[in-house]
Coordinates of C-alpha atoms and ligand atoms in Angstrom, one line a residue:
M523 CA 0.0 -0.2 -0.1
L524 CA 1.1 3.8 -0.2
P525 CA -0.8 5.9 1.7
N526 CA -3.7 8.1 0.4
E527 CA -2.4 11.5 0.5
V528 CA 0.7 10.3 -1.4
M529 CA -1.3 9.5 -4.0
E530 CA -3.6 12.1 -3.7
Q531 CA -0.5 14.4 -4.7
A532 CA 1.0 12.5 -7.1
M533 CA -2.3 12.4 -8.9
Q534 CA -2.3 16.3 -8.3
E535 CA 1.0 17.1 -9.6
F536 CA 0.7 14.2 -12.2
M537 CA 0.0 16.4 -15.5
D538 CA 2.6 19.4 -14.7
W539 CA 5.1 19.3 -11.8
N540 CA 6.3 22.5 -10.0
G541 CA 4.7 25.0 -13.1
T542 CA 6.9 23.0 -15.6
G543 CA 4.3 21.7 -17.8
M544 CA 5.2 18.1 -17.8
S545 CA 4.8 15.0 -15.5
V546 CA 7.3 13.9 -13.5
M547 CA 7.6 11.0 -15.5
E548 CA 8.1 13.4 -18.9
I549 CA 11.1 15.0 -17.0
G550 CA 14.6 14.2 -18.5
H551 CA 16.9 13.1 -15.5
R552 CA 19.3 15.8 -16.1
T553 CA 17.2 18.7 -15.9
N554 CA 16.9 20.8 -13.0
A555 CA 13.8 20.0 -12.5
F556 CA 14.7 16.6 -11.9
I557 CA 18.0 17.2 -10.1
D558 CA 15.9 19.3 -7.8
I559 CA 13.4 16.0 -6.7
A560 CA 16.4 13.8 -6.6
K561 CA 17.9 16.0 -4.3
H562 CA 15.1 16.5 -2.0
A563 CA 13.8 12.6 -1.6
E564 CA 18.2 12.0 -0.6
Q565 CA 17.6 14.8 1.9
S566 CA 15.2 13.7 3.4
L567 CA 16.1 10.4 3.8
R568 CA 18.8 11.2 5.3
S569 CA 17.0 13.5 7.4
L570 CA 14.2 10.6 8.7
V571 CA 17.0 8.0 9.6
S572 CA 20.1 10.6 10.6
I573 CA 22.2 9.4 7.7
P574 CA 25.5 11.0 8.4
D575 CA 27.3 12.4 5.7
D576 CA 30.0 9.6 5.7
Y577 CA 27.5 7.3 4.3
H578 CA 26.6 6.8 0.6
V579 CA 22.8 7.3 -0.2
L580 CA 22.0 5.2 -3.5
F581 CA 18.7 5.5 -5.6
L582 CA 19.7 2.4 -8.2
A583 CA 17.4 0.4 -10.5
G584 CA 16.7 -2.9 -9.8
G585 CA 15.3 -5.0 -6.9
A586 CA 16.8 -5.9 -3.7
T587 CA 17.9 -9.4 -5.2
L588 CA 20.5 -8.0 -7.6
Q589 CA 21.9 -6.4 -5.0
F590 CA 22.6 -9.7 -3.3
S591 CA 25.3 -9.9 -6.3
V592 CA 26.4 -6.6 -6.1
A593 CA 26.4 -6.2 -2.3
P594 CA 29.6 -8.8 -2.2
M595 CA 31.5 -7.1 -5.4
N596 CA 31.1 -3.9 -3.2
L597 CA 32.2 -5.1 0.3
L598 CA 34.8 -7.4 0.1
R599 CA 37.5 -5.3 0.5
G600 CA 40.0 -8.3 -0.6
R601 CA 38.9 -10.4 2.3
K602 CA 38.3 -14.1 1.9
S603 CA 35.0 -14.8 3.4
A604 CA 31.6 -13.4 4.3
G605 CA 29.1 -14.6 6.6
Y606 CA 25.2 -14.9 6.3
I607 CA 22.8 -15.6 9.0
V608 CA 20.0 -17.4 7.4
T609 CA 16.8 -16.9 9.1
G610 CA 14.4 -17.4 6.0
I611 CA 14.1 -17.4 2.4
W612 CA 15.5 -14.0 1.6
S613 CA 19.1 -14.9 3.4
G614 CA 18.7 -18.3 2.0
K615 CA 19.0 -16.7 -1.4
A616 CA 21.3 -13.7 -0.6
Q617 CA 23.6 -16.3 0.5
K618 CA 23.1 -18.6 -2.4
I619 CA 23.7 -15.7 -4.7
A620 CA 26.9 -14.5 -2.9
E621 CA 28.7 -18.4 -3.6
P622 CA 30.6 -16.9 -7.1
Y623 CA 32.2 -13.5 -5.6
T624 CA 33.4 -15.3 -2.2
E625 CA 33.9 -18.3 0.3
V626 CA 30.2 -17.8 1.8
K627 CA 30.1 -18.9 5.4
T628 CA 26.8 -20.0 7.4
I629 CA 26.7 -18.1 10.8
C630 CA 24.0 -19.9 12.1
S631 CA 20.6 -21.4 10.8
S632 CA 17.2 -21.7 11.6
Q633 CA 16.6 -23.8 8.1
A634 CA 16.5 -27.2 10.1
T635 CA 13.9 -26.1 12.2
G636 CA 11.5 -24.2 9.3
Y637 CA 12.8 -20.8 10.1
R638 CA 10.6 -20.2 12.8
S639 CA 13.3 -18.3 15.2
I640 CA 16.8 -17.1 15.3
P641 CA 19.0 -18.9 16.4
A642 CA 20.2 -17.8 20.1
R643 CA 23.9 -15.3 19.7
E644 CA 25.8 -18.0 21.3
S645 CA 25.6 -20.2 19.0
W646 CA 26.8 -18.5 16.1
Q647 CA 30.1 -19.3 14.2
L648 CA 32.5 -15.9 13.4
D649 CA 35.6 -15.9 11.8
D650 CA 37.8 -12.9 11.8
D651 CA 38.6 -13.3 7.8
M652 CA 34.9 -12.3 7.4
A653 CA 34.7 -9.0 4.8
Y654 CA 30.7 -8.6 6.7
C655 CA 27.8 -10.2 8.5
F656 CA 24.6 -10.2 6.0
Y657 CA 21.0 -10.8 7.4
T658 CA 17.5 -9.9 6.5
E659 CA 16.0 -7.6 8.8
N660 CA 12.1 -9.1 8.2
E661 CA 11.8 -12.5 6.0
T662 CA 8.8 -11.1 4.1
V663 CA 7.6 -15.3 3.6
G664 CA 8.0 -16.4 7.1
G665 CA 7.3 -13.5 9.6
V666 CA 10.3 -13.3 11.2
E667 CA 12.2 -10.6 12.3
F668 CA 15.5 -8.6 14.1
Q669 CA 13.7 -7.1 17.4
S670 CA 16.9 -5.3 17.7
V671 CA 20.9 -5.2 15.9
P672 CA 22.7 -8.5 16.1
D673 CA 25.3 -7.7 18.5
I674 CA 28.7 -8.4 16.3
D675 CA 31.9 -6.9 15.5
V676 CA 31.9 -7.3 12.3
P677 CA 30.7 -5.3 9.4
L678 CA 26.9 -5.4 9.1
V679 CA 24.7 -5.2 6.1
C680 CA 21.1 -5.8 6.3
D681 CA 18.4 -6.5 4.0
M682 CA 15.5 -4.0 5.1
T683 CA 13.4 -4.7 1.7
S684 CA 10.3 -5.5 4.3
S685 CA 10.9 -3.3 7.5
I686 CA 12.8 0.3 6.2
L687 CA 11.6 2.7 8.1
S688 CA 8.9 0.7 9.9
R689 CA 10.7 1.8 13.2
P690 CA 14.3 4.1 13.8
I691 CA 17.6 3.0 12.5
D692 CA 20.8 3.7 14.0
I693 CA 22.9 3.7 10.8
S694 CA 26.1 3.9 13.0
K695 CA 25.4 0.0 13.3
Y696 CA 25.1 -0.9 9.8
G697 CA 28.1 -1.2 6.9
A698 CA 25.4 -1.4 4.9
I699 CA 21.7 -1.6 4.1
I700 CA 19.8 -2.4 1.1
A701 CA 15.8 -2.2 0.3
G702 CA 14.3 -2.9 -2.7
A703 CA 11.4 0.5 -2.4
Q704 CA 7.8 -1.7 -3.2
K705 CA 7.5 -2.4 0.7
N706 CA 7.1 0.9 2.9
V707 CA 8.9 3.1 0.0
A708 CA 7.4 3.6 -3.4
P709 CA 6.3 1.7 -6.1
A710 CA 8.1 -1.5 -7.6
G711 CA 11.5 -1.6 -9.6
M712 CA 13.9 0.8 -7.2
T713 CA 16.7 -0.7 -4.5
I714 CA 18.0 2.1 -1.8
V715 CA 21.7 1.5 -0.9
I716 CA 22.7 3.3 2.3
V717 CA 26.6 2.5 3.0
D718 CA 29.6 3.5 4.9
K719 CA 32.2 5.4 2.2
S720 CA 34.9 3.4 4.2
L721 CA 33.8 -0.4 3.0
C722 CA 32.9 0.1 -0.6
E723 CA 36.2 1.7 -2.1
Q724 CA 37.7 -1.4 -3.3
V725 CA 35.1 -3.4 -5.7
L726 CA 35.9 -7.1 -7.3
P727 CA 37.5 -6.8 -10.4
G728 CA 35.1 -6.7 -13.4
T729 CA 32.5 -5.3 -11.5
P730 CA 30.5 -3.5 -14.0
D731 CA 30.7 0.5 -13.6
L732 CA 26.5 0.5 -13.0
L733 CA 27.1 -1.8 -9.8
N734 CA 29.6 0.1 -8.5
Y735 CA 28.2 1.9 -5.3
Q736 CA 31.1 4.3 -5.2
L737 CA 31.1 5.4 -9.0
Q738 CA 27.0 5.6 -8.6
A739 CA 27.8 7.9 -5.6
E740 CA 29.9 10.3 -7.5
H741 CA 27.8 10.6 -10.6
D742 CA 24.7 11.1 -8.2
C743 CA 23.2 7.7 -9.2
M744 CA 22.8 9.1 -12.3
L745 CA 25.4 7.1 -14.7
N746 CA 22.6 6.3 -16.5
T747 CA 19.4 6.9 -16.2
P748 CA 17.6 6.4 -12.9
P749 CA 13.7 5.2 -11.9
T750 CA 12.9 8.4 -12.1
F751 CA 9.2 8.5 -11.3
N752 CA 9.9 6.1 -8.1
W753 CA 12.5 8.6 -6.8
Y754 CA 10.5 11.2 -7.0
M755 CA 7.3 8.4 -5.1
A756 CA 9.9 7.8 -2.7
G757 CA 10.8 11.4 -1.8
L758 CA 7.1 12.5 -1.3
M759 CA 6.6 8.8 0.8
F760 CA 9.6 10.2 3.0
D761 CA 7.6 13.1 3.4
W762 CA 4.6 11.8 4.3
I763 CA 6.7 9.9 7.4
K764 CA 7.8 12.6 8.6
N765 CA 4.3 14.8 8.3
E766 CA 3.3 11.6 9.8
G767 CA 5.9 11.8 13.2
G768 CA 8.6 10.2 12.0
L769 CA 10.0 6.6 12.5
E770 CA 8.7 6.8 15.8
V771 CA 5.6 7.1 15.3
M772 CA 5.6 4.5 12.7
A773 CA 6.9 2.0 14.9
E774 CA 4.4 2.4 17.3
R775 CA 1.8 2.0 14.6
N776 CA 3.3 -1.1 13.4
L777 CA 3.6 -2.3 17.4
R778 CA 0.0 -1.9 17.8
K779 CA -1.5 -3.0 14.3
S780 CA 0.6 -6.0 14.4
E781 CA 0.0 -7.0 18.4
G782 CA -3.4 -6.7 17.4
L783 CA -3.2 -9.3 15.0
Y784 CA -1.6 -11.4 17.4
Q785 CA -3.4 -11.7 20.2
L786 CA -6.6 -12.9 18.4
I787 CA -4.6 -15.6 16.8
D788 CA -2.1 -16.6 20.9
S789 CA -6.5 -16.3 22.1
S790 CA -7.8 -19.1 19.3
G791 CA -7.4 -22.4 19.1
F792 CA -8.5 -22.0 15.6
Y793 CA -5.6 -20.4 14.0
S794 CA -1.8 -20.5 15.1
N795 CA 1.5 -18.4 14.1
E796 CA 4.3 -20.8 15.2
V797 CA 6.9 -18.5 15.1
D798 CA 9.0 -18.0 18.4
R799 CA 7.1 -14.8 20.3
S800 CA 10.9 -13.3 20.0
C801 CA 11.0 -12.8 16.8
R802 CA 7.4 -12.6 15.4
S803 CA 7.3 -10.3 12.5
R804 CA 5.5 -6.7 12.5
M805 CA 5.5 -6.3 8.9
N806 CA 4.1 -10.1 8.0
V807 CA 1.8 -11.3 10.2
V808 CA 1.9 -15.0 8.8
F809 CA -0.5 -17.9 10.3
Y810 CA -2.4 -21.4 9.3
L811 CA -6.1 -22.2 9.8
P812 CA -6.7 -25.9 10.5
N813 CA -6.6 -27.2 7.1
E814 CA -6.8 -26.1 3.2
E815 CA -10.3 -26.2 3.0
L816 CA -10.5 -23.5 5.2
T817 CA -7.4 -21.5 3.8
S818 CA -9.1 -21.6 1.1
L819 CA -12.3 -20.3 2.0
F820 CA -10.6 -17.8 4.0
I821 CA -8.7 -16.0 1.0
R822 CA -12.1 -16.3 -1.2
Q823 CA -14.3 -15.1 2.0
S824 CA -12.1 -12.2 2.7
E825 CA -11.2 -11.0 -0.7
E826 CA -15.6 -10.7 -0.6
A827 CA -15.4 -8.3 2.1
G828 CA -12.4 -6.1 0.8
L829 CA -9.7 -7.5 2.0
F830 CA -7.2 -8.3 -0.3
A831 CA -4.1 -10.1 -0.6
L832 CA -3.7 -12.2 2.4
K833 CA -2.7 -15.5 0.7
G834 CA 0.3 -16.6 2.0
H835 CA 3.5 -17.0 0.1
K836 CA 3.5 -20.3 -2.3
A837 CA 6.6 -21.5 0.0
A838 CA 4.9 -20.6 3.1
G839 CA 1.2 -21.1 2.6
G840 CA -1.4 -20.1 5.3
I841 CA -2.5 -16.4 5.5
R842 CA -0.2 -13.7 5.5
A843 CA -1.2 -10.1 6.9
S844 CA 1.1 -7.3 5.3
L845 CA 1.0 -4.3 7.8
Y846 CA 3.4 -1.8 6.0
N847 CA 3.6 1.8 7.0
A848 CA 0.6 2.8 4.4
M849 CA -1.7 0.2 5.9
P850 CA -4.7 1.6 8.5
S851 CA -5.1 1.0 11.8
S852 CA -8.7 0.5 10.7
G853 CA -7.7 -2.4 8.1
I854 CA -6.7 -4.5 11.0
D855 CA -9.9 -3.6 13.0
S856 CA -11.7 -5.1 9.8
L857 CA -9.4 -7.8 9.4
V858 CA -9.6 -8.6 13.0
S859 CA -13.8 -8.6 12.8
F860 CA -13.9 -10.5 9.9
M861 CA -11.2 -13.6 11.5
T862 CA -13.9 -13.0 14.6
E863 CA -17.0 -13.5 12.4
F864 CA -14.8 -16.6 10.8
E865 CA -13.8 -18.9 13.5
L866 CA -17.2 -18.2 15.4
Q867 CA -18.7 -19.7 11.8
H868 CA -16.2 -22.7 11.2
G869 CA -14.3 -23.4 14.4
Ligands
PMP2195 N1 14.6 -9.6 0.6 C1 13.1 -9.0 1.3 C2 13.2 -8.8 2.6 C3 12.0 -9.2 0.2 O1 11.1 -9.5 1.2 C4 12.8 -9.3 -1.3 C5 10.6 -9.0 -2.1 N2 9.7 -9.6 -1.4 C6 13.1 -9.2 -1.8 C7 14.3 -9.1 -1.1 C8 13.7 -9.5 -3.8 O2 13.1 -8.1 -3.6 P1 13.2 -8.4 -5.5 O3 12.2 -8.6 -6.1 O4 13.3 -6.5 -5.4 O5 14.3 -8.5 -5.9

């Protein structure tokens, strides 16, 4: 979802951005008009998250999956290996995709137990030669989310695709953050990278220019034509979050929204959530009904009631309620009422 206010502003400005007589969709990326939009979005994100000057903020084409290759290309710095914390499908994918570039080590994995928890810190295997430690803050498919930043001495590379801007971020704890825009920021097709400048000064030989963080930064992410409309939409979204009160307010709202759903699930003998309570996601609440027939009926009837996109990811099945920033609490109230009624009828 995108907030109505953001969509309305985009609609009002659609045919004529700032008196130019042109749509943002039509403005060339090297024009002053677009450079203003791009600079504004970057400044707005920097102030929202408090990103210091020693980090690049990049707006890049391509999805988060592309960054699973690009991060090792830029961040290995001649080191021999990279470590991965595997807590779900996305971190597992990131690890696999990094294999051609370096020796990939598993710091810990919850795969054997079905990705329902985060292995205890004491069990993590860390080596001095790791260039970075990669983890996925929120596993979108399984609904497993780190509640705090892992406490380790290796530069952290975090995939925040499905949790960026859902709560405050202490940038100083990260080497790099990568995030596809499509959940909490803007339409699909753009990725945001926030990276410590000192970590990306030595790219892997053969890295294409377009995938070189430092080179992209030196060219204001305009080595080629960037995803201009998405970049503009991202700027509107950053401003919206600021106007709503910032990341603390987003965090409070998201906690309240997810707690409402978890309370209902936990108090029912009908719905179930199998994720360890210490790492349940505030963005994607995944739950199950007693059998497949009821799950299909739930999806059909919820759509008839105006509740969409509740079908779980094909790898996890069940139901997934995504509670990204733009989802109002009234949306959760409607879902809770629907679930209560459905349980009364079928439980
Ligand atoms: N990481 C996470 C946590 C995701 O949720 C997703 C997409 N749902 C991706 C990576 C992949 O993003 P993209 O489709 O933009 O490559």
